Amino acid sequence: MELVKLTHDNIEQEHICCAISNNKDIQVVSKKNWLKDRLDEGLVFLKGNVRGKCFIEYIPAESAWAPVEADGYMYIDCLWVSGQFKGHGYSNLLLEQCISDSREKGRKGLVILSSDKKRGFLSDPEYLKHKGFETADTASPYFELMYLPFDKNDEKPRFKNTVHSQEHLPEGFVLYYTNQCPFTAKYVPLLENMAKVRKVPFQAVRICSSKEAQNAPSPFTAFSLFYDGQFVTHEILSEKKFEKILASKGL
């Protein structure tokens, strides 16, 4: 498969895999604007030359939008191959390209966010273990920071302390999110409106910089929902799923 790397020159013409509508779609606009600002920070978005979900996105960990301490490593934001493209070795191809590029750039290895088992929006831990990744750190309730060191003697990455303490969070629902994931541009306003109609305390906090993200209360900064200081979910919610959460809280 031919691989295409997004650049300032081709980003307007290329689709971004996870959102393949036209460039006027709010999800596409949001994601592409976020990407444009990150390209000069060393972010790489490498995708199969196909129309669908087949891509890897990674960035030097010092600039990652994640609360991790992993200086010298490359942080993988997302590795996603789905639908008709699964089962053809494309995940391996994309990961191998990331490894090769990271070695050439003098990185210590790779870091990626996963979980105790396969969960939506997080990388599959079994696949990562198969490729040689190990767990470097964990965070409640199920997050795992996995890494692939190029030199076993290098220091392990770890989560920042901010992910282990949420006592300072306000009451009600608090949603932390970024525009790194295109779906938040669509669903966050829908959830805000639902909460408003139901008169449910709801605060949406958009993370606007890597500095803010690196001090976030959850490892998954693209979307993390809390209620009364307790983590609820990292999965980007539809209205129907949010309705179930509201019902579970008696709201």
Coordinates of N, CA and C in Angstrom, one line a residue:
M1 N 0.8 -1.2 0.0 CA 0.0 0.0 0.0 C 0.9 1.3 0.0
E2 N 0.5 2.2 -0.8 CA 1.2 3.5 -0.8 C 0.8 4.3 0.4
L3 N 1.7 4.9 1.1 CA 1.5 5.7 2.3 C 1.6 7.2 1.9
V4 N 0.8 8.0 2.5 CA 0.8 9.5 2.3 C 1.0 10.2 3.6
K5 N 2.0 11.1 3.6 CA 2.2 11.9 4.8 C 1.6 13.3 4.6
L6 N 0.8 13.7 5.6 CA 0.2 15.0 5.5 C 1.2 16.1 5.7
T7 N 1.1 17.2 4.9 CA 1.9 18.4 4.9 C 1.1 19.6 4.8
H8 N 1.7 20.7 5.0 CA 0.9 22.0 4.8 C 0.4 22.1 3.3
D9 N 1.2 21.5 2.4 CA 0.8 21.6 1.0 C -0.3 20.7 0.6
N10 N -0.5 19.6 1.2 CA -1.5 18.6 0.8 C -2.7 18.4 1.7
I11 N -2.6 19.0 2.9 CA -3.6 18.8 3.9 C -5.1 19.1 3.5
E12 N -5.2 20.1 2.7 CA -6.5 20.5 2.2 C -7.1 19.5 1.3
Q13 N -6.3 18.9 0.5 CA -6.8 17.9 -0.5 C -7.0 16.5 0.1
E14 N -6.2 16.1 1.1 CA -6.3 14.8 1.6 C -7.3 14.7 2.7
H15 N -8.0 13.5 2.7 CA -8.9 13.3 3.8 C -8.2 12.8 5.1
I16 N -8.8 12.9 6.2 CA -8.1 12.6 7.5 C -8.5 11.3 8.1
C17 N -9.0 10.4 7.3 CA -9.3 9.0 7.7 C -10.5 8.8 8.7
C18 N -10.4 9.4 9.9 CA -11.4 9.2 10.9 C -12.6 10.1 10.6
A19 N -12.4 11.1 9.8 CA -13.6 11.9 9.3 C -13.3 12.3 7.9
I20 N -14.1 11.7 7.0 CA -13.9 11.8 5.6 C -14.9 12.6 4.8
S21 N -15.7 13.4 5.5 CA -16.6 14.3 4.9 C -15.9 15.4 4.1
N22 N -16.6 16.2 3.5 CA -16.0 17.3 2.8 C -15.4 18.3 3.8
N23 N -14.5 19.2 3.2 CA -13.8 20.1 4.1 C -14.6 21.2 4.8
K24 N -15.9 21.3 4.5 CA -16.8 22.2 5.2 C -17.4 21.6 6.4
D25 N -17.3 20.3 6.6 CA -17.9 19.6 7.7 C -17.1 20.1 9.0
I26 N -17.9 20.4 10.1 CA -17.3 21.0 11.3 C -16.2 20.0 11.9
Q27 N -16.5 18.7 11.7 CA -15.5 17.8 12.3 C -14.2 17.8 11.5
V28 N -14.3 17.9 10.2 CA -13.1 17.9 9.4 C -12.3 19.3 9.6
V29 N -13.1 20.4 9.6 CA -12.5 21.7 9.8 C -11.7 21.7 11.2
S30 N -12.4 21.2 12.2 CA -11.8 21.2 13.5 C -10.5 20.4 13.6
K31 N -10.5 19.2 13.0 CA -9.3 18.3 13.1 C -8.2 18.9 12.2
K32 N -8.5 19.4 11.0 CA -7.5 19.9 10.2 C -6.8 21.1 10.7
N33 N -7.6 22.0 11.4 CA -7.0 23.2 12.0 C -6.1 22.8 13.1
W34 N -6.5 21.8 13.9 CA -5.6 21.3 15.0 C -4.3 20.7 14.4
L35 N -4.4 19.9 13.3 CA -3.3 19.3 12.7 C -2.3 20.4 12.1
K36 N -2.8 21.4 11.5 CA -2.0 22.4 10.9 C -1.1 23.0 11.9
D37 N -1.6 23.3 13.1 CA -0.8 23.9 14.2 C 0.2 22.9 14.7
R38 N 0.0 21.6 14.6 CA 0.9 20.6 15.2 C 2.0 20.2 14.2
L39 N 1.8 20.4 12.9 CA 2.8 19.9 11.9 C 4.2 20.5 12.2
D40 N 4.2 21.8 12.5 CA 5.5 22.5 12.8 C 6.1 22.1 14.1
E41 N 5.4 21.3 14.9 CA 5.9 20.8 16.2 C 6.4 19.4 16.1
G42 N 6.4 18.9 14.9 CA 7.0 17.6 14.6 C 5.9 16.5 14.5
L43 N 4.7 16.8 14.5 CA 3.6 15.8 14.3 C 3.7 15.2 13.0
V44 N 3.5 13.9 12.9 CA 3.4 13.1 11.7 C 2.1 12.4 11.6
F45 N 1.4 12.7 10.5 CA 0.1 12.0 10.2 C 0.4 11.2 8.9
L46 N 0.5 9.9 9.0 CA 0.8 9.0 7.9 C -0.4 8.1 7.7
K47 N -0.9 8.1 6.4 CA -2.1 7.3 6.1 C -1.9 6.5 4.9
G48 N -2.7 5.5 4.8 CA -2.8 4.7 3.6 C -3.5 5.5 2.5
N49 N -3.1 5.3 1.3 CA -3.7 6.1 0.2 C -5.0 5.5 -0.2
V50 N -5.9 5.4 0.7 CA -7.2 4.8 0.6 C -8.2 5.7 1.3
R51 N -9.5 5.5 1.0 CA -10.5 6.3 1.6 C -11.1 5.5 2.8
G52 N -10.6 5.8 4.0 CA -11.1 5.1 5.1 C -10.1 5.2 6.3
K53 N -10.4 4.4 7.3 CA -9.5 4.5 8.6 C -8.3 3.6 8.5
C54 N -7.2 4.2 8.1 CA -6.0 3.5 8.0 C -4.8 4.5 8.1
F55 N -4.5 4.7 9.4 CA -3.5 5.8 9.6 C -2.8 5.7 11.0
I56 N -1.7 6.4 11.1 CA -1.0 6.5 12.4 C -0.6 8.0 12.5
E57 N -0.8 8.5 13.8 CA -0.5 9.9 14.1 C 0.4 9.9 15.3
Y58 N 1.6 10.6 15.2 CA 2.5 10.6 16.3 C 3.3 11.9 16.4
I59 N 3.9 12.2 17.5 CA 4.5 13.5 17.8 C 5.6 13.3 18.9
P60 N 6.7 14.1 18.9 CA 7.6 14.0 20.0 C 6.9 14.2 21.3
A61 N 7.2 13.3 22.3 CA 6.4 13.3 23.5 C 6.5 14.7 24.3
E62 N 7.5 15.4 24.1 CA 7.6 16.7 24.7 C 6.5 17.7 24.2
S63 N 5.9 17.4 23.1 CA 4.9 18.2 22.5 C 3.5 17.5 22.5
A64 N 3.5 16.3 23.1 CA 2.2 15.5 23.1 C 1.2 16.2 23.9
W65 N -0.1 16.0 23.5 CA -1.2 16.5 24.2 C -1.7 15.4 25.2
A66 N -0.8 15.1 26.1 CA -1.1 14.0 27.1 C -0.3 14.2 28.3
P67 N -0.8 13.9 29.5 CA -0.1 14.1 30.8 C 0.9 13.0 31.1
V68 N 2.0 13.0 30.3 CA 3.0 12.0 30.4 C 4.4 12.6 30.6
E69 N 5.3 12.0 31.2 CA 6.7 12.3 31.3 C 7.5 11.3 30.5
A70 N 7.9 11.7 29.3 CA 8.5 10.7 28.3 C 9.5 11.4 27.4
D71 N 10.3 12.3 28.0 CA 11.2 13.0 27.2 C 12.1 12.1 26.4
G72 N 12.2 12.5 25.1 CA 13.1 11.7 24.2 C 12.3 10.6 23.4
Y73 N 11.1 10.3 23.9 CA 10.3 9.3 23.2 C 9.4 9.9 22.1
M74 N 8.8 9.1 21.3 CA 7.8 9.5 20.3 C 6.5 9.0 20.9
Y75 N 5.5 9.9 20.9 CA 4.2 9.6 21.5 C 3.2 9.3 20.3
I76 N 2.6 8.2 20.3 CA 1.6 7.8 19.3 C 0.2 8.3 19.7
D77 N -0.3 9.3 19.0 CA -1.7 9.7 19.4 C -2.7 8.7 19.0
C78 N -2.5 8.1 17.8 CA -3.6 7.2 17.3 C -3.0 6.3 16.2
L79 N -3.3 5.0 16.3 CA -3.0 4.0 15.3 C -4.3 3.3 15.0
W80 N -4.9 3.5 13.9 CA -6.3 3.1 13.6 C -6.4 2.5 12.2
V81 N -6.6 1.2 12.2 CA -6.9 0.5 10.9 C -8.2 -0.3 11.1
S82 N -9.2 0.0 10.4 CA -10.5 -0.7 10.6 C -11.2 -1.0 9.3
G83 N -12.4 -1.6 9.4 CA -13.2 -2.0 8.3 C -12.5 -2.9 7.3
Q84 N -12.6 -2.6 6.0 CA -12.1 -3.5 5.0 C -10.6 -3.5 5.0
F85 N -9.9 -2.6 5.7 CA -8.5 -2.6 5.7 C -7.8 -3.5 6.8
K86 N -8.6 -4.0 7.6 CA -8.1 -4.9 8.7 C -7.7 -6.2 8.1
G87 N -6.6 -6.8 8.7 CA -6.2 -8.2 8.3 C -5.3 -8.2 7.1
H88 N -4.8 -7.1 6.7 CA -3.9 -7.0 5.5 C -2.4 -6.6 5.9
G89 N -2.2 -6.5 7.2 CA -0.9 -6.1 7.7 C -0.6 -4.6 7.7
Y90 N -1.6 -3.8 7.5 CA -1.4 -2.4 7.4 C -1.1 -1.7 8.7
S91 N -1.6 -2.3 9.8 CA -1.2 -1.8 11.1 C 0.3 -2.0 11.3
N92 N 0.8 -3.1 10.9 CA 2.2 -3.4 11.1 C 3.0 -2.5 10.2
L93 N 2.6 -2.2 9.0 CA 3.3 -1.3 8.1 C 3.4 0.1 8.6
L94 N 2.3 0.6 9.1 CA 2.3 1.9 9.7 C 3.2 2.0 10.9
L95 N 3.1 1.0 11.8 CA 3.9 1.0 13.0 C 5.4 0.9 12.7
E96 N 5.7 0.1 11.7 CA 7.1 -0.1 11.3 C 7.7 1.3 10.7
Q97 N 6.8 2.0 10.0 CA 7.3 3.3 9.5 C 7.5 4.3 10.6
C98 N 6.6 4.2 11.6 CA 6.8 5.1 12.8 C 8.1 4.7 13.5
I99 N 8.4 3.4 13.7 CA 9.6 3.0 14.4 C 10.8 3.5 13.6
S100 N 10.8 3.3 12.3 CA 12.0 3.7 11.5 C 12.2 5.2 11.5
D101 N 11.1 6.0 11.4 CA 11.2 7.4 11.5 C 11.7 7.9 12.8
S102 N 11.2 7.3 13.9 CA 11.6 7.6 15.3 C 13.1 7.3 15.5
R103 N 13.5 6.2 15.0 CA 15.0 5.9 15.1 C 15.8 6.9 14.4
E104 N 15.4 7.2 13.2 CA 16.2 8.2 12.4 C 16.2 9.6 13.1
K105 N 15.2 9.9 13.8 CA 15.1 11.2 14.5 C 15.8 11.1 15.9
G106 N 16.4 10.0 16.2 CA 17.1 9.9 17.5 C 16.2 9.7 18.7
R107 N 15.0 9.3 18.5 CA 14.1 9.1 19.7 C 14.5 7.8 20.5
K108 N 14.1 7.8 21.7 CA 14.4 6.7 22.6 C 13.5 5.5 22.4
G109 N 12.4 5.7 21.8 CA 11.4 4.6 21.6 C 10.0 5.2 21.4
L110 N 9.0 4.4 21.5 CA 7.6 4.8 21.3 C 6.8 4.7 22.6
V111 N 5.8 5.6 22.8 CA 4.9 5.6 23.9 C 3.5 5.7 23.3
I112 N 2.6 5.0 24.0 CA 1.2 5.0 23.5 C 0.2 4.7 24.6
L113 N -0.9 5.3 24.6 CA -1.9 5.1 25.6 C -2.8 3.9 25.3
S114 N -2.9 3.0 26.2 CA -3.7 1.8 26.1 C -4.6 1.6 27.3
S115 N -5.0 0.3 27.5 CA -5.9 0.0 28.7 C -5.7 -1.4 29.1
D116 N -6.4 -1.8 30.2 CA -6.3 -3.2 30.7 C -6.8 -4.2 29.7
K117 N -7.8 -3.8 28.9 CA -8.3 -4.7 27.8 C -8.7 -3.8 26.6
K118 N -9.1 -4.5 25.6 CA -9.4 -3.7 24.4 C -10.6 -2.8 24.6
R119 N -10.5 -1.5 24.4 CA -11.6 -0.6 24.7 C -11.6 0.4 23.5
G120 N -12.8 1.0 23.2 CA -12.9 1.9 22.2 C -12.1 3.2 22.4
F121 N -11.5 3.7 21.3 CA -10.7 4.9 21.3 C -9.3 4.7 21.9
L122 N -9.0 3.5 22.4 CA -7.7 3.2 22.9 C -7.0 2.1 22.2
S123 N -5.7 2.1 22.1 CA -5.0 1.1 21.4 C -5.1 -0.3 22.0
D124 N -5.2 -1.3 21.2 CA -5.4 -2.7 21.7 C -4.2 -3.2 22.4
P125 N -4.2 -3.5 23.7 CA -3.0 -3.9 24.5 C -2.5 -5.2 24.0
E126 N -3.3 -6.1 23.5 CA -2.8 -7.4 23.0 C -1.9 -7.3 21.8
Y127 N -2.4 -6.4 20.9 CA -1.6 -6.1 19.7 C -0.3 -5.5 20.1
L128 N -0.3 -4.5 21.0 CA 0.9 -3.8 21.4 C 1.9 -4.8 22.0
K129 N 1.4 -5.7 22.9 CA 2.3 -6.7 23.5 C 2.9 -7.6 22.5
H130 N 2.1 -7.9 21.5 CA 2.6 -8.8 20.4 C 3.7 -8.1 19.6
K131 N 3.7 -6.8 19.6 CA 4.7 -6.0 18.8 C 5.9 -5.6 19.8
G132 N 5.9 -6.1 21.0 CA 7.0 -5.8 21.9 C 6.8 -4.7 22.9
F133 N 5.7 -4.1 22.9 CA 5.4 -3.0 23.9 C 5.2 -3.6 25.3
E134 N 5.6 -2.8 26.3 CA 5.4 -3.2 27.7 C 4.7 -2.1 28.4
T135 N 4.1 -2.4 29.6 CA 3.4 -1.4 30.4 C 4.4 -0.7 31.2
A136 N 4.5 0.6 31.1 CA 5.4 1.5 31.8 C 4.7 2.1 33.1
D137 N 3.4 2.3 33.0 CA 2.7 2.9 34.1 C 1.2 2.7 33.9
T138 N 0.5 2.9 35.0 CA -1.0 2.7 35.0 C -1.6 3.9 35.7
A139 N -2.9 4.1 35.4 CA -3.7 5.1 36.0 C -5.1 4.6 36.1
S140 N -5.8 4.9 37.2 CA -7.2 4.5 37.4 C -8.1 5.2 36.4
P141 N -9.2 4.5 36.0 CA -9.5 3.1 36.4 C -9.0 2.0 35.6
Y142 N -8.5 2.3 34.4 CA -8.0 1.2 33.5 C -7.0 1.6 32.5
F143 N -6.4 2.8 32.6 CA -5.5 3.3 31.6 C -4.1 2.6 31.8
E144 N -3.4 2.3 30.7 CA -2.1 1.8 30.8 C -1.2 2.6 29.8
L145 N -0.1 3.1 30.2 CA 0.9 3.7 29.4 C 1.9 2.7 28.9
M146 N 1.9 2.4 27.6 CA 2.7 1.3 27.1 C 3.9 1.9 26.3
Y147 N 5.0 1.2 26.3 CA 6.2 1.8 25.6 C 7.0 0.7 24.9
L148 N 7.7 1.1 23.9 CA 8.6 0.2 23.2 C 10.0 0.9 23.1
P149 N 10.8 0.6 24.1 CA 12.2 1.3 24.1 C 13.1 0.7 23.1
F150 N 13.9 1.6 22.5 CA 15.0 1.2 21.6 C 16.2 0.7 22.4
D151 N 16.3 1.2 23.6 CA 17.4 0.8 24.5 C 16.8 0.5 25.9
K152 N 16.9 -0.8 26.3 CA 16.2 -1.2 27.6 C 16.7 -0.5 28.8
N153 N 17.9 0.2 28.7 CA 18.5 0.9 29.8 C 17.9 2.3 30.0
D154 N 17.1 2.8 29.0 CA 16.5 4.1 29.1 C 15.4 4.1 30.2
E155 N 15.2 5.3 30.8 CA 14.2 5.4 31.8 C 12.8 5.2 31.2
K156 N 12.0 4.6 32.0 CA 10.6 4.3 31.6 C 9.8 5.6 31.6
P157 N 8.9 5.8 30.7 CA 8.0 6.9 30.7 C 7.0 6.7 31.9
R158 N 6.3 7.7 32.2 CA 5.2 7.6 33.3 C 4.2 8.7 33.1
F159 N 3.0 8.4 33.8 CA 2.0 9.4 33.8 C 2.4 10.6 34.8
K160 N 1.9 11.8 34.5 CA 2.1 12.8 35.5 C 1.2 12.7 36.7
N161 N 1.6 13.3 37.8 CA 0.8 13.1 39.0 C -0.6 13.6 38.9
T162 N -0.9 14.5 37.9 CA -2.2 15.1 37.8 C -3.3 14.1 37.5
V163 N -2.9 12.9 36.9 CA -4.0 11.9 36.6 C -4.3 11.1 37.8
H164 N -3.6 11.2 38.9 CA -3.9 10.4 40.1 C -4.7 11.1 41.2
S165 N -5.1 12.4 40.9 CA -5.8 13.2 41.9 C -6.8 14.1 41.2
Q166 N -8.1 13.9 41.5 CA -9.1 14.7 40.9 C -10.0 15.4 42.0
E167 N -9.5 15.5 43.2 CA -10.3 16.1 44.3 C -10.7 17.5 44.1
H168 N -10.0 18.2 43.3 CA -10.2 19.6 43.0 C -11.3 19.9 42.0
L169 N -11.8 18.8 41.4 CA -12.8 19.0 40.3 C -14.2 19.4 40.9
P170 N -14.9 20.3 40.2 CA -16.2 20.8 40.7 C -17.3 19.7 40.7
E171 N -18.4 20.0 41.4 CA -19.5 19.0 41.4 C -20.2 19.0 40.0
G172 N -21.0 18.0 39.8 CA -21.7 17.9 38.5 C -20.8 17.3 37.4
F173 N -21.2 17.4 36.2 CA -20.4 16.8 35.1 C -19.3 17.8 34.6
V174 N -18.1 17.4 34.4 CA -17.1 18.2 33.9 C -16.4 17.3 32.7
L175 N -16.4 17.9 31.6 CA -15.9 17.2 30.4 C -14.6 17.9 29.9
Y176 N -13.5 17.2 29.9 CA -12.3 17.7 29.3 C -12.2 17.2 27.9
Y177 N -11.8 18.0 27.0 CA -11.7 17.5 25.6 C -10.8 18.4 24.8
T178 N -10.4 17.9 23.6 CA -9.5 18.7 22.7 C -10.1 18.5 21.3
N179 N -9.5 19.3 20.4 CA -9.9 19.1 19.0 C -9.0 18.1 18.3
Q180 N -8.2 17.4 19.0 CA -7.4 16.4 18.4 C -8.3 15.3 17.8
C181 N -9.4 15.0 18.4 CA -10.3 14.1 17.8 C -11.4 14.9 17.1
P182 N -11.7 14.6 15.8 CA -12.7 15.4 15.1 C -14.1 15.2 15.6
F183 N -14.4 14.1 16.3 CA -15.8 13.8 16.7 C -16.2 14.7 17.8
T184 N -15.3 15.3 18.6 CA -15.7 16.2 19.7 C -16.4 17.5 19.2
A185 N -16.0 17.9 18.0 CA -16.6 19.1 17.4 C -18.1 18.9 17.2
K186 N -18.5 17.7 16.9 CA -19.9 17.4 16.7 C -20.6 17.1 18.0
Y187 N -20.0 16.2 18.9 CA -20.8 15.7 20.0 C -20.7 16.5 21.3
V188 N -19.7 17.3 21.5 CA -19.6 18.1 22.7 C -20.8 19.1 22.8
P189 N -21.1 19.9 21.7 CA -22.2 20.8 21.7 C -23.5 20.1 21.9
L190 N -23.7 18.8 21.4 CA -24.9 18.1 21.6 C -25.1 17.7 23.1
L191 N -24.0 17.3 23.7 CA -24.1 17.0 25.2 C -24.3 18.2 26.0
E192 N -23.7 19.3 25.7 CA -23.9 20.5 26.4 C -25.4 20.9 26.3
N193 N -26.0 20.8 25.2 CA -27.4 21.2 25.0 C -28.3 20.2 25.8
M194 N -28.0 18.9 25.8 CA -28.8 18.0 26.5 C -28.8 18.3 28.0
A195 N -27.6 18.6 28.5 CA -27.5 19.0 29.9 C -28.2 20.3 30.3
K196 N -28.2 21.2 29.4 CA -28.9 22.5 29.6 C -30.4 22.3 29.6
V197 N -30.9 21.5 28.7 CA -32.3 21.2 28.7 C -32.8 20.5 29.9
R198 N -31.9 19.6 30.4 CA -32.3 18.8 31.6 C -31.9 19.5 32.9
K199 N -31.3 20.7 32.8 CA -30.9 21.5 33.9 C -29.9 20.7 34.8
V200 N -29.0 20.0 34.1 CA -27.9 19.2 34.8 C -26.6 20.0 34.8
P201 N -26.0 20.2 35.9 CA -24.7 20.9 36.0 C -23.7 20.2 35.0
F202 N -23.2 21.0 34.1 CA -22.3 20.4 33.0 C -21.3 21.5 32.6
Q203 N -20.1 21.2 32.7 CA -19.0 22.2 32.3 C -18.1 21.5 31.3
A204 N -18.0 22.1 30.1 CA -17.1 21.6 29.1 C -15.8 22.4 29.1
V205 N -14.7 21.8 29.3 CA -13.4 22.4 29.3 C -12.6 22.0 28.1
R206 N -12.5 22.9 27.2 CA -11.7 22.6 26.0 C -10.2 22.9 26.3
I207 N -9.4 21.9 26.1 CA -7.9 22.0 26.3 C -7.3 22.6 25.0
C208 N -6.6 23.7 25.2 CA -6.2 24.5 24.0 C -4.7 24.5 23.7
S209 N -4.0 23.8 24.5 CA -2.5 23.7 24.3 C -1.9 22.5 24.9
S210 N -0.7 22.1 24.4 CA -0.1 20.9 24.9 C 0.3 21.1 26.4
K211 N 0.6 22.3 26.8 CA 0.9 22.6 28.2 C -0.3 22.3 29.1
E212 N -1.5 22.7 28.7 CA -2.8 22.4 29.4 C -3.0 20.9 29.4
A213 N -2.8 20.2 28.3 CA -3.0 18.8 28.1 C -2.1 18.0 29.0
Q214 N -0.8 18.5 29.2 CA 0.1 17.8 30.0 C -0.1 17.9 31.5
N215 N -1.1 18.7 31.8 CA -1.5 18.9 33.2 C -2.9 18.5 33.4
A216 N -3.5 17.7 32.5 CA -4.9 17.3 32.6 C -5.1 16.2 33.6
P217 N -6.4 16.1 34.1 CA -6.6 15.1 35.2 C -6.9 13.7 34.6
S218 N -6.9 13.5 33.3 CA -7.1 12.2 32.7 C -6.1 11.9 31.6
P219 N -5.6 10.7 31.5 CA -4.6 10.4 30.5 C -5.2 10.6 29.1
F220 N -6.5 10.5 28.9 CA -7.1 10.6 27.6 C -7.6 12.0 27.4
T221 N -6.9 12.9 26.9 CA -7.3 14.3 26.9 C -8.3 14.6 25.8
A222 N -8.4 13.8 24.8 CA -9.4 14.0 23.7 C -10.8 14.1 24.2
F223 N -11.1 13.3 25.2 CA -12.5 13.3 25.8 C -12.4 12.5 27.1
S224 N -12.7 13.2 28.2 CA -12.8 12.5 29.5 C -13.9 13.2 30.3
L225 N -14.9 12.4 30.7 CA -16.0 12.9 31.4 C -15.9 12.5 32.9
F226 N -16.1 13.5 33.8 CA -16.1 13.3 35.2 C -17.5 13.7 35.8
Y227 N -17.9 13.0 36.9 CA -19.1 13.4 37.6 C -18.8 13.5 39.1
D228 N -19.0 14.6 39.7 CA -18.7 14.9 41.1 C -17.2 14.4 41.4
G229 N -16.3 14.7 40.5 CA -14.9 14.4 40.8 C -14.5 12.9 40.5
Q230 N -15.5 12.1 40.0 CA -15.2 10.7 39.7 C -15.2 10.5 38.2
F231 N -14.2 9.8 37.7 CA -14.1 9.5 36.3 C -15.3 8.7 35.8
V232 N -15.9 9.0 34.7 CA -17.1 8.3 34.2 C -16.7 7.5 32.9
T233 N -16.2 8.2 31.9 CA -15.8 7.5 30.7 C -14.9 8.4 29.8
H234 N -14.1 7.7 29.0 CA -13.3 8.3 28.0 C -13.9 8.2 26.6
E235 N -15.0 7.4 26.5 CA -15.6 7.2 25.1 C -16.4 8.4 24.7
I236 N -16.2 8.9 23.5 CA -17.0 10.0 23.0 C -18.4 9.6 22.9
L237 N -19.3 10.3 23.6 CA -20.7 9.9 23.8 C -21.6 10.4 22.7
S238 N -22.5 9.5 22.3 CA -23.7 10.0 21.5 C -24.7 10.4 22.5
E239 N -25.8 11.0 21.9 CA -26.9 11.5 22.8 C -27.5 10.3 23.6
K240 N -27.6 9.2 22.9 CA -28.3 8.0 23.5 C -27.4 7.5 24.6
K241 N -26.1 7.5 24.5 CA -25.2 7.0 25.5 C -25.2 7.9 26.7
F242 N -25.2 9.2 26.4 CA -25.3 10.2 27.5 C -26.6 10.1 28.3
E243 N -27.6 9.8 27.6 CA -28.9 9.6 28.2 C -28.9 8.5 29.2
K244 N -28.2 7.4 28.9 CA -28.0 6.3 29.8 C -27.2 6.6 31.0
I245 N -26.2 7.5 30.9 CA -25.4 7.9 32.0 C -26.2 8.8 32.9
L246 N -27.0 9.7 32.3 CA -27.9 10.6 33.1 C -28.8 9.7 33.9
A247 N -29.4 8.7 33.3 CA -30.4 7.8 34.0 C -29.7 7.1 35.2
S248 N -28.4 6.7 34.9 CA -27.7 5.9 36.0 C -27.4 6.8 37.2
K249 N -27.4 8.1 37.0 CA -27.1 9.1 38.1 C -28.4 9.6 38.7
G250 N -29.6 9.1 38.1 CA -30.9 9.6 38.6 C -31.2 11.0 38.2
L251 N -30.7 11.4 37.0 CA -30.9 12.8 36.5 C -31.8 12.8 35.3

